[in-house]
XYZ file of C-alpha atoms in Angstrom:
557
model
C 17.608 57.629 27.028
C 20.827 56.921 25.129
C 22.903 59.928 24.180
C 23.392 60.587 20.469
C 27.147 60.085 20.859
C 26.642 56.582 22.250
C 24.205 55.750 19.491
C 26.574 56.986 16.805
C 29.313 54.825 18.277
C 27.075 51.761 18.143
C 26.153 52.578 14.567
C 29.807 52.898 13.590
C 29.696 56.657 12.998
C 32.577 57.111 15.366
C 35.763 55.111 15.670
C 35.098 51.702 17.182
C 37.818 49.064 17.487
C 35.298 46.181 17.740
C 33.983 44.329 14.650
C 30.964 45.998 12.984
C 27.643 45.301 14.652
C 24.470 44.260 12.845
C 23.390 47.899 13.136
C 26.425 48.892 11.162
C 25.439 46.330 8.504
C 21.916 47.748 8.330
C 23.277 51.277 7.999
C 25.473 50.125 5.106
C 22.339 48.874 3.366
C 20.596 52.221 3.567
C 18.499 51.891 6.724
C 17.925 55.350 8.200
C 19.817 56.290 11.363
C 16.681 57.610 13.017
C 14.920 54.253 12.639
C 17.800 52.392 14.233
C 17.818 54.837 17.111
C 14.215 53.914 17.848
C 15.067 50.191 17.773
C 18.027 50.692 20.079
C 15.830 52.541 22.529
C 13.259 49.721 22.306
C 15.920 47.134 23.096
C 15.945 45.428 19.696
C 19.623 44.500 19.829
C 19.608 41.108 18.042
C 19.181 40.415 14.322
C 16.128 38.223 14.948
C 14.373 41.085 16.788
C 15.026 43.399 13.831
C 14.043 40.809 11.237
C 10.273 41.605 11.227
C 11.065 45.229 10.326
C 13.692 44.907 7.616
C 13.756 41.372 6.173
C 11.074 42.236 3.636
C 12.960 45.343 2.552
C 16.442 43.827 2.280
C 15.515 40.288 1.196
C 16.636 36.873 2.436
C 19.982 36.825 0.616
C 21.065 40.154 2.059
C 19.875 39.196 5.536
C 21.851 35.945 5.409
C 24.891 38.031 4.438
C 24.391 40.146 7.548
C 23.989 37.112 9.804
C 27.199 35.606 8.482
C 29.015 38.883 9.107
C 27.519 39.263 12.591
C 28.181 35.756 13.942
C 31.046 34.628 11.686
C 29.339 31.297 11.000
C 27.629 29.807 7.983
C 23.941 30.469 7.423
C 21.263 27.847 6.810
C 18.044 28.233 4.825
C 15.430 26.359 6.880
C 12.688 27.259 4.412
C 14.433 25.492 1.521
C 15.838 22.592 3.550
C 14.077 19.241 3.920
C 15.116 18.033 7.357
C 14.080 14.677 8.741
C 11.778 14.982 11.771
C 13.846 12.200 13.337
C 16.872 14.516 13.250
C 15.080 17.699 14.280
C 13.377 15.942 17.207
C 16.705 15.045 18.791
C 16.350 18.411 20.518
C 13.019 18.468 22.317
C 10.368 21.133 22.059
C 11.149 22.742 25.408
C 14.797 23.417 24.593
C 14.101 24.335 20.956
C 11.603 27.019 21.924
C 13.418 28.310 25.005
C 16.789 28.671 23.251
C 15.503 29.472 19.753
C 17.209 26.635 17.893
C 16.724 23.273 16.205
C 18.896 20.372 15.086
C 19.495 20.462 11.324
C 22.014 17.640 11.002
C 23.234 14.666 13.016
C 26.357 12.659 12.222
C 28.592 10.271 14.106
C 30.675 13.305 15.124
C 27.782 15.234 16.669
C 25.011 17.739 16.009
C 24.676 20.815 13.851
C 22.358 23.394 15.380
C 20.389 26.021 13.481
C 20.271 28.985 15.890
C 18.945 32.513 15.992
C 21.970 33.433 18.114
C 24.911 31.112 17.344
C 26.976 32.895 20.027
C 24.657 31.613 22.793
C 26.926 29.273 24.761
C 24.233 28.544 27.356
C 21.952 27.181 24.634
C 24.691 24.877 23.317
C 25.414 23.618 26.838
C 21.722 22.898 27.420
C 21.495 20.850 24.207
C 24.598 18.836 25.016
C 23.350 18.118 28.522
C 19.880 16.981 27.474
C 20.797 14.990 24.351
C 24.204 13.517 25.306
C 25.394 14.621 21.864
C 28.269 16.999 21.247
C 27.440 20.124 19.239
C 30.111 20.266 16.522
C 28.725 23.083 14.382
C 26.416 26.076 14.601
C 24.655 27.829 11.740
C 22.542 30.970 11.710
C 18.895 30.765 10.639
C 16.103 33.265 10.135
C 13.673 33.807 13.004
C 10.595 33.539 10.787
C 11.901 30.277 9.304
C 12.595 28.805 12.729
C 9.185 29.728 14.121
C 7.401 28.119 11.166
C 9.656 25.068 11.287
C 9.017 24.435 14.991
C 5.276 24.985 14.551
C 5.176 22.251 11.922
C 7.641 19.921 13.657
C 5.793 19.903 16.974
C 2.356 20.517 15.491
C -0.277 18.209 14.029
C -2.047 17.314 10.781
C -3.700 20.738 10.908
C -0.445 22.060 9.448
C -1.253 20.312 6.138
C -2.716 22.546 3.444
C -5.345 19.904 2.575
C -7.215 17.938 5.248
C -6.196 14.264 5.601
C -9.813 13.202 4.943
C -9.803 15.070 1.621
C -6.457 13.461 0.762
C -7.784 9.935 1.429
C -10.933 10.652 -0.586
C -8.834 11.961 -3.475
C -6.504 8.941 -3.483
C -9.377 6.434 -3.350
C -11.168 8.293 -6.166
C -8.028 8.166 -8.303
C -7.575 4.447 -7.618
C -11.164 3.687 -8.621
C -10.887 5.857 -11.724
C -7.666 4.111 -12.792
C -9.100 0.631 -12.271
C -6.820 -0.317 -9.367
C -7.682 -3.343 -7.244
C -5.687 -2.250 -4.175
C -4.330 0.928 -2.609
C -1.181 0.653 -0.489
C -0.010 3.285 2.020
C 3.472 2.243 3.177
C 5.250 4.411 5.785
C 9.052 4.416 5.662
C 11.459 6.441 7.831
C 11.160 9.716 5.933
C 8.852 8.631 3.139
C 5.308 7.518 2.458
C 4.808 5.245 -0.525
C 1.379 5.402 -2.159
C 0.999 2.546 -4.614
C -1.858 1.096 -6.635
C -2.108 -2.523 -7.705
C -3.272 -2.519 -11.294
C -3.705 -5.732 -13.260
C -1.901 -7.585 -10.486
C 1.212 -5.369 -10.477
C 2.086 -2.742 -7.844
C 2.812 0.680 -9.336
C 4.124 3.823 -7.635
C 1.059 5.838 -8.534
C 1.296 8.982 -6.407
C 4.017 11.058 -4.802
C 3.096 11.802 -1.192
C 5.012 15.080 -1.530
C 2.055 16.280 -3.573
C 0.193 16.517 -0.260
C 3.113 17.037 2.140
C 6.096 18.670 0.407
C 8.448 18.458 3.411
C 9.493 15.540 5.618
C 8.278 17.317 8.746
C 4.828 17.608 7.136
C 4.959 14.029 5.928
C 5.206 12.765 9.506
C 1.807 14.320 10.253
C 0.286 12.842 7.108
C 1.586 9.376 8.050
C 0.020 9.702 11.500
C -3.298 11.087 10.218
C -4.050 8.626 7.400
C -4.746 5.596 9.660
C -7.098 7.711 11.782
C -9.078 8.825 8.722
C -9.261 5.299 7.285
C -10.356 3.842 10.632
C -13.045 6.516 10.941
C -14.327 5.754 7.457
C -14.373 2.058 8.264
C -16.469 2.721 11.350
C -19.031 4.540 9.206
C -19.483 1.323 7.201
C -20.365 -0.642 10.330
C -17.007 -2.354 10.893
C -15.622 -0.467 13.859
C -11.861 -0.025 14.139
C -10.108 1.336 17.226
C -8.548 4.709 16.432
C -6.485 4.688 19.638
C -5.004 1.240 18.938
C -1.794 1.612 16.929
C 0.111 -1.496 18.030
C -2.208 -4.231 16.733
C -3.342 -5.193 13.251
C -6.977 -4.329 12.492
C -9.415 -5.077 9.684
C -12.319 -2.972 8.506
C -14.587 -2.101 5.610
C -15.490 1.052 3.683
C -18.626 1.139 1.555
C -19.436 3.711 -1.124
C -23.192 3.441 -1.727
C -23.134 5.983 -4.559
C -21.231 3.598 -6.820
C -21.788 0.299 -4.999
C -18.083 -0.169 -4.310
C -17.085 -2.169 -1.250
C -13.566 -1.819 0.148
C -11.774 -4.091 2.570
C -9.306 -2.337 4.868
C -6.293 -3.778 6.656
C -4.080 -1.744 9.012
C -0.752 -3.150 10.179
C 1.642 -1.523 12.692
C 5.219 -1.149 11.434
C 8.411 0.416 12.769
C 7.633 3.707 10.985
C 3.881 3.953 11.418
C 0.770 2.060 10.382
C 0.733 0.467 6.939
C -2.660 0.468 5.209
C -4.001 -1.666 2.377
C -7.429 -0.980 0.881
C -8.798 -3.654 -1.453
C -11.424 -2.368 -3.874
C -14.336 -4.666 -4.791
C -16.382 -3.434 -7.700
C -19.964 -4.480 -8.496
C -19.982 -7.556 -10.746
C -23.601 -8.674 -10.753
C -23.619 -9.015 -14.534
C -20.452 -11.101 -14.685
C -20.874 -14.652 -15.960
C -18.587 -17.647 -16.345
C -17.657 -16.647 -19.889
C -16.357 -13.324 -18.531
C -13.824 -15.155 -16.350
C -11.723 -16.268 -19.311
C -12.757 -19.937 -19.545
C -11.881 -21.480 -22.874
C -14.656 -23.603 -24.403
C -13.363 -27.096 -23.580
C -12.744 -26.164 -19.900
C -16.042 -24.273 -19.570
C -18.156 -27.267 -20.670
C -16.506 -29.591 -18.143
C -16.657 -26.916 -15.439
C -20.401 -26.395 -15.904
C -20.991 -30.141 -15.601
C -19.236 -30.072 -12.220
C -20.952 -27.061 -10.665
C -24.432 -28.284 -11.688
C -23.962 -31.581 -9.842
C -26.496 -32.062 -7.006
C -23.834 -32.832 -4.397
C -20.101 -33.275 -3.929
C -17.137 -31.028 -3.244
C -15.251 -28.883 -5.746
C -11.983 -27.143 -4.878
C -10.273 -24.148 -6.515
C -6.572 -23.575 -5.823
C -4.050 -20.853 -6.433
C -2.011 -18.197 -4.634
C -3.480 -15.076 -3.051
C -4.796 -12.730 -5.725
C -5.343 -15.394 -8.385
C -9.093 -14.818 -8.578
C -10.278 -17.909 -6.680
C -12.909 -16.056 -4.661
C -14.173 -14.165 -7.711
C -14.663 -17.471 -9.534
C -16.633 -18.989 -6.656
C -18.805 -15.876 -6.265
C -19.598 -16.041 -9.972
C -20.597 -19.683 -9.511
C -22.825 -18.718 -6.571
C -24.599 -16.083 -8.654
C -25.031 -18.623 -11.438
C -26.519 -21.259 -9.103
C -28.583 -18.882 -6.974
C -32.342 -19.315 -7.437
C -35.510 -19.176 -5.286
C -35.564 -22.992 -5.159
C -32.126 -23.260 -3.526
C -30.645 -22.159 -0.230
C -27.028 -20.967 -0.364
C -24.839 -20.450 2.688
C -21.261 -19.151 2.872
C -18.670 -18.946 5.634
C -15.858 -16.509 4.825
C -12.953 -14.614 6.324
C -13.845 -11.928 5.494
C -17.060 -11.586 3.471
C -15.656 -9.934 0.339
C -18.811 -9.500 -1.752
C -22.427 -9.195 -0.694
C -24.520 -11.522 -2.864
C -28.303 -10.935 -2.778
C -30.231 -14.054 -1.800
C -27.228 -15.744 -0.174
C -26.814 -16.139 3.612
C -23.221 -15.080 4.364
C -21.379 -15.545 7.660
C -18.024 -14.028 8.617
C -15.655 -15.900 10.903
C -14.690 -14.425 14.265
C -12.151 -16.240 16.404
C -12.979 -13.995 19.372
C -16.643 -15.069 19.205
C -15.897 -18.711 18.453
C -17.254 -18.462 14.895
C -14.784 -20.664 13.005
C -15.006 -22.393 9.635
C -15.461 -25.804 11.254
C -18.001 -24.782 13.905
C -20.091 -22.818 11.405
C -20.062 -25.699 8.927
C -21.438 -27.906 11.675
C -24.272 -25.430 12.269
C -24.902 -24.974 8.543
C -26.090 -28.572 8.230
C -29.019 -27.767 10.549
C -30.159 -24.963 8.197
C -31.089 -27.246 5.322
C -28.740 -25.756 2.690
C -28.408 -26.888 -0.905
C -25.077 -25.228 -1.623
C -22.315 -24.283 0.829
C -19.268 -22.153 0.100
C -16.305 -22.333 2.479
C -13.984 -19.369 1.942
C -10.835 -21.409 2.498
C -9.879 -24.830 3.842
C -6.920 -24.214 6.141
C -6.939 -27.004 8.717
C -7.838 -30.650 9.285
C -11.128 -30.009 11.094
C -12.469 -27.736 8.356
C -11.342 -30.135 5.628
C -13.090 -33.106 7.241
C -16.278 -31.112 7.927
C -16.396 -29.849 4.324
C -15.996 -33.350 2.895
C -18.597 -34.785 5.283
C -21.036 -32.002 4.346
C -20.683 -32.950 0.681
C -21.384 -36.596 1.591
C -24.761 -35.666 3.082
C -26.272 -34.343 -0.120
C -24.822 -30.821 -0.358
C -22.737 -29.147 -3.038
C -19.668 -27.700 -1.316
C -17.384 -25.145 -2.971
C -14.108 -24.042 -1.424
C -10.561 -22.840 -2.032
C -7.188 -24.286 -1.077
C -3.678 -22.906 -1.329
C -1.943 -25.317 -3.709
C 0.190 -24.950 -6.819
C -1.881 -26.950 -9.279
C -4.979 -29.120 -9.660
C -3.309 -32.437 -8.781
C -1.530 -31.075 -5.710
C -4.837 -29.745 -4.424
C -5.769 -33.379 -3.771
C -2.403 -33.928 -2.106
C -2.968 -30.890 0.099
C -6.350 -32.186 1.312
C -4.858 -35.627 1.989
C -2.015 -34.019 3.941
C -4.597 -32.235 6.119
C -5.763 -35.672 7.294
C -8.795 -36.462 5.114
C -9.197 -40.151 4.376
C -8.451 -40.689 0.627
C -11.471 -43.004 0.188
C -13.720 -40.438 1.844
C -12.318 -37.733 -0.427
C -12.615 -39.654 -3.683
C -16.165 -40.738 -2.940
C -17.362 -37.134 -2.967
C -14.802 -34.976 -4.834
C -16.095 -33.770 -8.204
C -12.810 -32.254 -9.290
C -10.200 -29.582 -8.628
C -9.123 -26.513 -10.559
C -5.964 -24.410 -10.380
C -6.224 -20.810 -11.522
C -3.955 -17.851 -12.320
C -4.508 -14.359 -13.688
C -2.489 -13.045 -16.639
C -2.446 -9.505 -17.955
C -4.078 -8.924 -21.331
C -2.361 -7.104 -24.193
C -3.606 -3.537 -24.546
C -6.043 -3.435 -27.493
C -4.952 0.125 -28.329
C -1.232 -0.474 -28.825
C -0.755 -4.206 -29.432
C 1.167 -5.188 -32.535
C 2.848 -8.350 -33.866
C 6.121 -9.059 -32.137
C 9.111 -11.247 -32.829
C 8.833 -14.825 -31.570
C 11.839 -15.458 -29.369
C 13.774 -18.725 -29.348
C 12.639 -19.272 -25.766
C 8.978 -18.997 -26.757
C 9.518 -21.346 -29.712
C 11.069 -23.989 -27.439
C 8.243 -23.665 -24.899
C 5.554 -23.907 -27.582
C 7.203 -26.905 -29.228
C 7.571 -28.759 -25.922
C 3.851 -28.301 -25.189
C 2.555 -28.831 -28.745
C 1.273 -25.276 -29.169
C 1.332 -23.829 -32.680
C 2.495 -20.242 -33.116
C 1.378 -17.922 -35.913
C 3.792 -14.961 -36.287
C 0.902 -12.697 -37.257
C -1.068 -13.494 -34.111
C 1.660 -13.312 -31.453
C 1.253 -9.775 -30.111
C 2.688 -7.456 -27.481
C 1.608 -4.017 -26.302
C 3.988 -1.165 -27.077
C 2.698 1.064 -24.283
C 0.324 3.992 -24.696
C -1.784 6.467 -22.750
C -4.652 3.992 -22.440
C -2.499 1.419 -20.616
C -0.251 3.895 -18.770
C 2.694 2.759 -20.844
C 2.605 -0.855 -19.580
C 1.399 -2.554 -22.769
C -1.315 -4.359 -20.797
C -4.911 -3.467 -20.001
C -7.053 -5.798 -17.892
C -6.578 -9.421 -16.863
C -8.012 -12.794 -17.733
C -7.855 -16.169 -16.006
C -6.148 -19.365 -17.108
C -7.322 -22.667 -15.681
C -6.149 -26.203 -15.058
C -9.244 -28.360 -14.484
C -8.991 -31.930 -13.220
C -12.223 -33.943 -13.296
C -12.548 -36.833 -10.867
C -12.999 -40.035 -12.899
C -13.108 -43.687 -11.775
C -9.459 -44.087 -12.848
C -8.408 -41.044 -10.832
C -10.320 -42.253 -7.787
C -8.540 -45.611 -7.902
C -5.120 -43.975 -8.193
C -5.774 -41.608 -5.283
C -7.084 -44.403 -3.038
C -3.988 -46.464 -3.838
C -1.704 -43.568 -2.893
C -0.402 -42.810 -6.396
C 2.270 -40.107 -6.732
C 1.565 -36.634 -8.071
C 3.318 -37.305 -11.425
C 1.170 -40.451 -11.940
C -2.009 -38.530 -11.126
C -1.002 -35.704 -13.474
C -0.203 -38.115 -16.299
C -3.589 -39.809 -16.039
C -5.435 -36.489 -15.755
C -3.734 -35.211 -18.916
C -4.625 -38.392 -20.763
C -8.243 -37.702 -19.798
C -8.214 -34.158 -21.157
C -6.678 -31.926 -18.481
C -4.656 -29.052 -19.893
C -1.800 -27.726 -17.764
C -1.682 -24.078 -16.707
C 1.378 -23.438 -18.841
C -0.268 -25.056 -21.862
C -3.330 -22.848 -21.590
C -1.129 -19.816 -20.966
C 0.923 -20.553 -24.092
C -2.277 -20.930 -26.075
C -3.271 -17.434 -24.934
C 0.085 -16.201 -26.248
C -0.571 -17.948 -29.575
C -3.979 -16.241 -29.727
C -2.430 -12.805 -29.133
C -4.108 -12.349 -25.754
C -1.002 -12.140 -23.561
C 2.798 -12.410 -23.714
C 5.429 -14.976 -22.853
C 6.628 -12.643 -20.069
C 3.250 -13.080 -18.383
C 3.502 -16.852 -18.829
C 6.830 -16.835 -17.022
C 5.445 -14.579 -14.274
C 2.490 -16.771 -13.277
C 3.470 -20.329 -14.184
C 6.409 -22.659 -13.605
C 8.245 -22.754 -16.944
């Protein structure tokens, strides 16, 4: 047992030429001498061993003051700091735990270590040996902060306050409630972007820090989200491999309570797995008039889709509503007297009464091979999700020659160039013209919010565009949304389609067979009543439905 004289010397009660110890600091803050005697006898000689007893009494600020006095280094508040897990993980778990430290900063000069005992030279040497980095600075940290920090850093998603499954459910529910068409989870180095696509535009909808307030927690959320989404996809019958993190995977989530079907895509990136969830809402009651067809296009379109046989092609970029249009046509044409077959990649909507097949390269189920088999199933109407290659293009055209109505999509910029695209795939022009009923290009434009739209000034640019395309503008009808709660401040609420419909006529057939250029085909089509995308878009501006900014966004001005 230590003699009282020795204890008093340690506590600074007697003359001591050395700098004051942490015990001296505690005594100066009113800690009783008898208590410190007990700690000395128990071997609690370091600040971090005394911390559980007195931190609550003295407070963090005072304790940091004592650490700075004890070790003559700066202090560091690990609880308040937001350190990148990439930085902290430079020092591995074994060394961090054994030597009671972590890396709090890394620069080109070297590392800064947060340590319980900044005077521990052996700990610094161990870090430098294992990491090949020089330690250029040491700071003192609290023991309780370090323990919690290391638990989170080297822990798992269990460290999150809310379970990852509950987080995914909450985000999906918010997306559905806000009318989003897609949910994007995008992992960056020390961030996780959560964005919704609403009315065709990506919006930063949620801050991931709401669920994981620190970067070291965010790393666990980024790792857990793909696992949850893959599990949910498996419950819908489309199994995804949870253990596979280096290959892209596709899946499906179905919510029977509200009839919502979601398509899932997971893509490995340099900072984790990126996830996109596309939300398909029930649309059984949707008709052609709900798609935004103006009257003169709708009449010609209905004549085409009610033809007994032939091929009709819809073109446009990804997300322009091509598939939605064709599904609406299928629902319109579906009846007990007709057999409808589809081949898709993937099947986006389940349509009652329609036989739907999903492609699978691994199983040899391709567009072309399935089309070949379809002809043996006595169909009346066939939908091909997309024509991508020569074999599929030829099979689709040949199917339409044998008495079937074939509907499909093509990636092309406009109605005329859809024909050019099919010709470039290797389809004989005479074969194509003998069966093609027409082509239609389509885009989606955002609609002015009905709650905050008001007349707006007609710009010189809009005047020139309208004059060049013979569109009349009424200043009282040209509107723009100001932004309100209903439209989340965007000025737009919902979308509608604009169309460019080219009907195959004898004159058009002759031009195509003779190899006419795209401008010649477009000129003849316009003479026969085709309205260009930009012309229909400008008419929507004149009617107060959308804005010139939307026209510029989706068409070539």
